[in-house]
Short mmCIF file of C-alpha atoms in Angstrom, two decimals:
data_model
loop_
_atom_site.label_atom_id
_atom_site.label_comp_id
_atom_site.label_asym_id
_atom_site.label_seq_id
_atom_site.Cartn_x
_atom_site.Cartn_y
_atom_site.Cartn_z
CA MET V 1 -14.24 -39.88 -166.01
CA SER V 2 -14.36 -39.88 -162.29
CA ASN V 3 -11.80 -38.97 -159.65
CA ILE V 4 -11.02 -42.46 -159.50
CA TYR V 5 -7.70 -42.42 -160.73
CA ILE V 6 -6.57 -40.29 -157.40
CA THR V 7 -6.84 -43.57 -155.46
CA ILE V 8 -5.26 -45.89 -157.91
CA PRO V 9 -1.70 -46.42 -157.33
CA ASP V 10 0.63 -44.94 -159.90
CA GLU V 11 2.23 -48.47 -159.74
CA GLU V 12 -0.77 -49.52 -161.21
CA LEU V 13 -1.61 -46.50 -163.78
CA ILE V 14 2.18 -47.47 -164.77
CA LYS V 15 2.37 -50.98 -165.82
CA GLY V 16 -1.70 -50.02 -167.30
CA CYS V 17 0.42 -47.49 -169.69
CA LEU V 18 3.30 -49.98 -170.13
CA LYS V 19 0.60 -52.14 -172.18
CA GLN V 20 -0.49 -49.13 -173.97
CA GLU V 21 -3.81 -49.31 -172.59
CA GLU V 22 -5.59 -45.98 -173.24
CA LYS V 23 -7.41 -45.51 -170.39
CA TYR V 24 -4.04 -45.54 -168.06
CA PHE V 25 -2.53 -43.01 -169.79
CA SER V 26 -5.52 -40.65 -169.24
CA MET V 27 -6.08 -41.55 -165.70
CA LEU V 28 -1.71 -41.23 -165.11
CA TYR V 29 -2.14 -37.17 -166.40
CA GLN V 30 -5.44 -36.62 -165.13
CA LYS V 31 -4.15 -37.73 -161.44
CA HIS V 32 -0.65 -35.39 -161.66
CA TYR V 33 -1.69 -32.42 -164.29
CA ARG V 34 -2.61 -30.39 -161.88
CA LYS V 35 0.68 -30.05 -159.95
CA MET V 36 2.74 -30.36 -162.69
CA PHE V 37 0.90 -27.68 -164.35
CA HIS V 38 1.50 -25.28 -161.31
CA LEU V 39 5.16 -26.13 -161.33
CA CYS V 40 5.72 -25.12 -164.45
CA LYS V 41 3.55 -22.09 -164.23
CA ARG V 42 6.33 -20.81 -161.97
CA TYR V 43 8.65 -21.29 -165.03
CA ALA V 44 6.38 -19.83 -167.80
CA ILE V 45 5.54 -15.90 -167.95
CA ASN V 46 1.84 -16.67 -168.80
CA THR V 47 -0.76 -19.68 -168.79
CA GLU V 48 -0.54 -20.26 -172.19
CA GLU V 49 2.89 -21.11 -172.06
CA ALA V 50 2.74 -23.06 -168.82
CA GLU V 51 -0.09 -25.11 -170.75
CA ASP V 52 2.15 -25.86 -173.82
CA LEU V 53 4.99 -26.81 -171.23
CA ALA V 54 3.12 -28.90 -169.14
CA GLN V 55 1.81 -30.70 -172.52
CA GLU V 56 5.12 -31.26 -173.65
CA GLY V 57 6.25 -32.50 -170.16
CA PHE V 58 3.36 -35.04 -170.65
CA ILE V 59 4.51 -36.19 -173.60
CA LEU V 60 7.99 -36.28 -172.65
CA VAL V 61 6.81 -38.88 -169.60
CA PHE V 62 4.68 -41.04 -171.76
CA LYS V 63 7.95 -41.86 -174.07
CA GLN V 64 10.00 -42.19 -171.00
CA LEU V 65 7.79 -43.91 -168.86
CA LYS V 66 9.57 -47.52 -169.50
CA LYS V 67 12.72 -45.86 -168.01
CA PHE V 68 11.33 -45.61 -164.43
CA GLU V 69 12.48 -48.11 -161.87
CA PHE V 70 9.79 -48.15 -159.77
CA ARG V 71 12.16 -46.77 -156.66
CA GLY V 72 11.20 -43.26 -155.06
CA SER V 73 9.20 -41.49 -155.76
CA PHE V 74 7.02 -41.54 -158.88
CA GLU V 75 5.76 -37.99 -158.83
CA GLY V 76 9.59 -36.23 -157.76
CA TRP V 77 10.59 -38.47 -161.97
CA ILE V 78 7.48 -36.23 -163.05
CA ARG V 79 8.70 -33.78 -161.61
CA ARG V 80 12.28 -33.81 -162.58
CA ILE V 81 10.81 -34.33 -166.40
CA MET V 82 9.14 -31.09 -166.56
CA VAL V 83 11.99 -28.97 -164.64
CA ASN V 84 14.47 -30.06 -167.25
CA ASN V 85 12.20 -29.37 -169.89
CA ALA V 86 11.06 -25.82 -168.92
CA ILE V 87 14.65 -24.84 -168.56
CA ASN V 88 15.28 -26.60 -172.29
CA PHE V 89 12.48 -24.64 -173.22
CA ILE V 90 13.95 -21.72 -172.06
CA LYS V 91 17.34 -21.80 -172.92
CA ASP V 92 16.20 -22.41 -176.60
CA LYS V 93 13.38 -19.91 -177.26
CA LYS V 94 15.36 -16.76 -175.23
CA LYS V 95 18.37 -15.28 -174.76
CA LEU V 96 18.70 -15.32 -170.66
CA ASN V 97 21.32 -13.17 -169.21
CA PHE V 98 22.74 -14.19 -166.25
CA ILE V 99 24.55 -11.70 -163.37
CA GLU V 100 28.47 -12.68 -163.70
CA SER V 101 29.06 -10.57 -161.08
CA THR V 102 29.69 -11.35 -157.62
CA ASP V 103 30.28 -7.81 -156.14
CA GLU V 104 31.18 -7.52 -152.31
CA GLU V 105 27.85 -4.79 -152.26
CA LEU V 106 25.84 -7.88 -153.73
CA PHE V 107 26.56 -10.06 -150.32
CA GLN V 108 26.71 -7.12 -147.79
CA SER V 109 23.27 -7.67 -146.83
CA ASP V 110 21.56 -10.60 -145.91
CA PRO V 111 18.97 -11.18 -148.71
CA GLU V 112 16.92 -13.38 -145.96
CA ALA V 113 17.08 -11.16 -143.42
CA PHE V 114 13.37 -9.52 -143.69
CA SER V 115 12.56 -6.61 -141.41
CA VAL V 116 9.28 -7.96 -140.37
CA PRO V 117 8.84 -11.11 -138.48
CA ASN V 118 7.76 -13.91 -140.82
CA GLU V 119 4.96 -14.27 -138.96
CA GLU V 120 3.83 -11.17 -140.55
CA ILE V 121 4.27 -11.44 -143.70
CA SER V 122 2.33 -15.61 -143.13
CA GLU V 123 -0.17 -13.95 -141.85
CA HIS V 124 -0.93 -10.83 -144.25
CA ILE V 125 -0.01 -12.03 -147.35
CA SER V 126 -1.73 -14.85 -148.86
CA SER V 127 0.48 -18.28 -150.71
CA GLU V 128 -0.84 -16.84 -153.80
CA SER V 129 0.17 -12.89 -153.68
CA LEU V 130 3.65 -14.79 -153.03
CA LEU V 131 3.65 -16.74 -155.88
CA LYS V 132 2.68 -13.52 -158.02
CA ILE V 133 5.57 -11.64 -156.10
CA VAL V 134 7.95 -15.04 -157.98
CA SER V 135 6.57 -14.74 -161.11
CA GLU V 136 7.59 -10.77 -162.00
CA LEU V 137 10.75 -11.43 -161.31
CA PRO V 138 12.94 -11.16 -164.32
CA GLU V 139 13.31 -14.26 -165.90
CA THR V 140 16.91 -15.31 -165.16
CA TYR V 141 16.12 -14.66 -161.50
CA ARG V 142 13.07 -16.46 -161.60
CA MET V 143 14.60 -19.71 -163.57
CA ILE V 144 17.48 -19.91 -160.47
CA PHE V 145 15.30 -18.97 -157.66
CA ASN V 146 12.38 -22.06 -158.44
CA LEU V 147 15.69 -24.21 -158.98
CA PHE V 148 17.30 -23.94 -155.63
CA ALA V 149 14.51 -22.44 -153.83
CA ILE V 150 11.90 -24.70 -154.55
CA ASP V 151 12.61 -27.31 -156.67
CA GLY V 152 15.71 -28.25 -154.27
CA PHE V 153 18.78 -28.03 -157.21
CA SER V 154 22.01 -27.45 -155.49
CA HIS V 155 24.14 -24.28 -156.90
CA LYS V 156 26.37 -26.93 -158.57
CA GLU V 157 23.00 -28.94 -160.45
CA ILE V 158 22.42 -25.35 -161.64
CA ALA V 159 25.81 -24.84 -163.38
CA GLU V 160 25.42 -27.79 -165.08
CA ARG V 161 22.33 -27.10 -166.38
CA LEU V 162 22.27 -24.01 -167.59
CA LYS V 163 26.17 -23.56 -168.71
CA ILE V 164 26.99 -21.12 -166.15
CA LYS V 165 29.19 -20.77 -163.39
CA GLU V 166 28.30 -22.00 -159.90
CA SER V 167 29.32 -18.33 -158.51
CA THR V 168 26.74 -17.09 -161.33
CA SER V 169 24.19 -19.22 -159.25
CA ARG V 170 24.83 -17.69 -156.27
CA ALA V 171 24.48 -14.59 -157.51
CA ASN V 172 21.32 -14.46 -159.25
CA LEU V 173 19.65 -16.00 -156.32
CA THR V 174 21.13 -13.39 -154.57
CA LYS V 175 19.68 -11.44 -156.72
CA ALA V 176 16.10 -12.71 -156.84
CA ARG V 177 15.77 -12.97 -153.03
CA LEU V 178 16.62 -9.00 -152.70
CA LYS V 179 14.33 -8.48 -155.12
CA LEU V 180 11.74 -10.84 -153.60
CA LYS V 181 12.17 -9.12 -150.17
CA LYS V 182 11.54 -5.69 -151.29
CA SER V 183 8.80 -6.29 -153.28
CA VAL V 184 7.41 -8.26 -150.00
CA GLU V 185 8.10 -5.31 -147.73
CA GLU V 186 6.16 -2.93 -150.20
CA LEU V 187 3.20 -5.06 -150.09
CA LEU V 188 3.06 -5.65 -146.17
CA ILE V 189 3.56 -1.43 -146.13
CA LYS V 190 0.21 -1.10 -148.40
CA GLU V 191 -1.13 -4.57 -146.13
CA ARG V 192 -0.28 -2.53 -142.90
CA ALA V 193 -2.38 0.82 -144.82
CA ASN V 194 -5.32 -1.12 -145.35
CA TYR V 195 -5.44 -1.88 -141.91
CA ALA V 196 -4.57 1.41 -140.09
#
């Protein structure tokens, strides 16, 4: 199949799927798979798990397609299904140990205040390296960081989905940012040594 599906509007593909025309399922899947796989990869521990999450997510998308009301972004609608599927998978398969603490020392330093300028980070660290650093976070930190910083959920929404307190979501995000800050700064030190 050619890449023509990329230029076909989602609305046309959805209507074809709703008529149960097989080729439209395939085109819709091909059009959105890559982005959704990368979304799943941020939540998964490895590529195989990300592929499983993406496959399960698309099964849910096709089952719920008739609920899409053609208001707002279809890609955004798919993203929500994929994220919710990833959350449910992780909650069902693994025991998540969230930090409940709101200790003072946790919030004394600004986790977003890097000791190097953002320009230097973007100049010397690739987006792939940054994603690798995020993927190496402990699972609970990674989940909260992804939900809040990348997928745009509020702490209230995260707390409701994960059945935790909002303060727990904030504490885990702070710890995630502190770990990311340390990892990014260590990587920059290595990069500087390579250029010295």
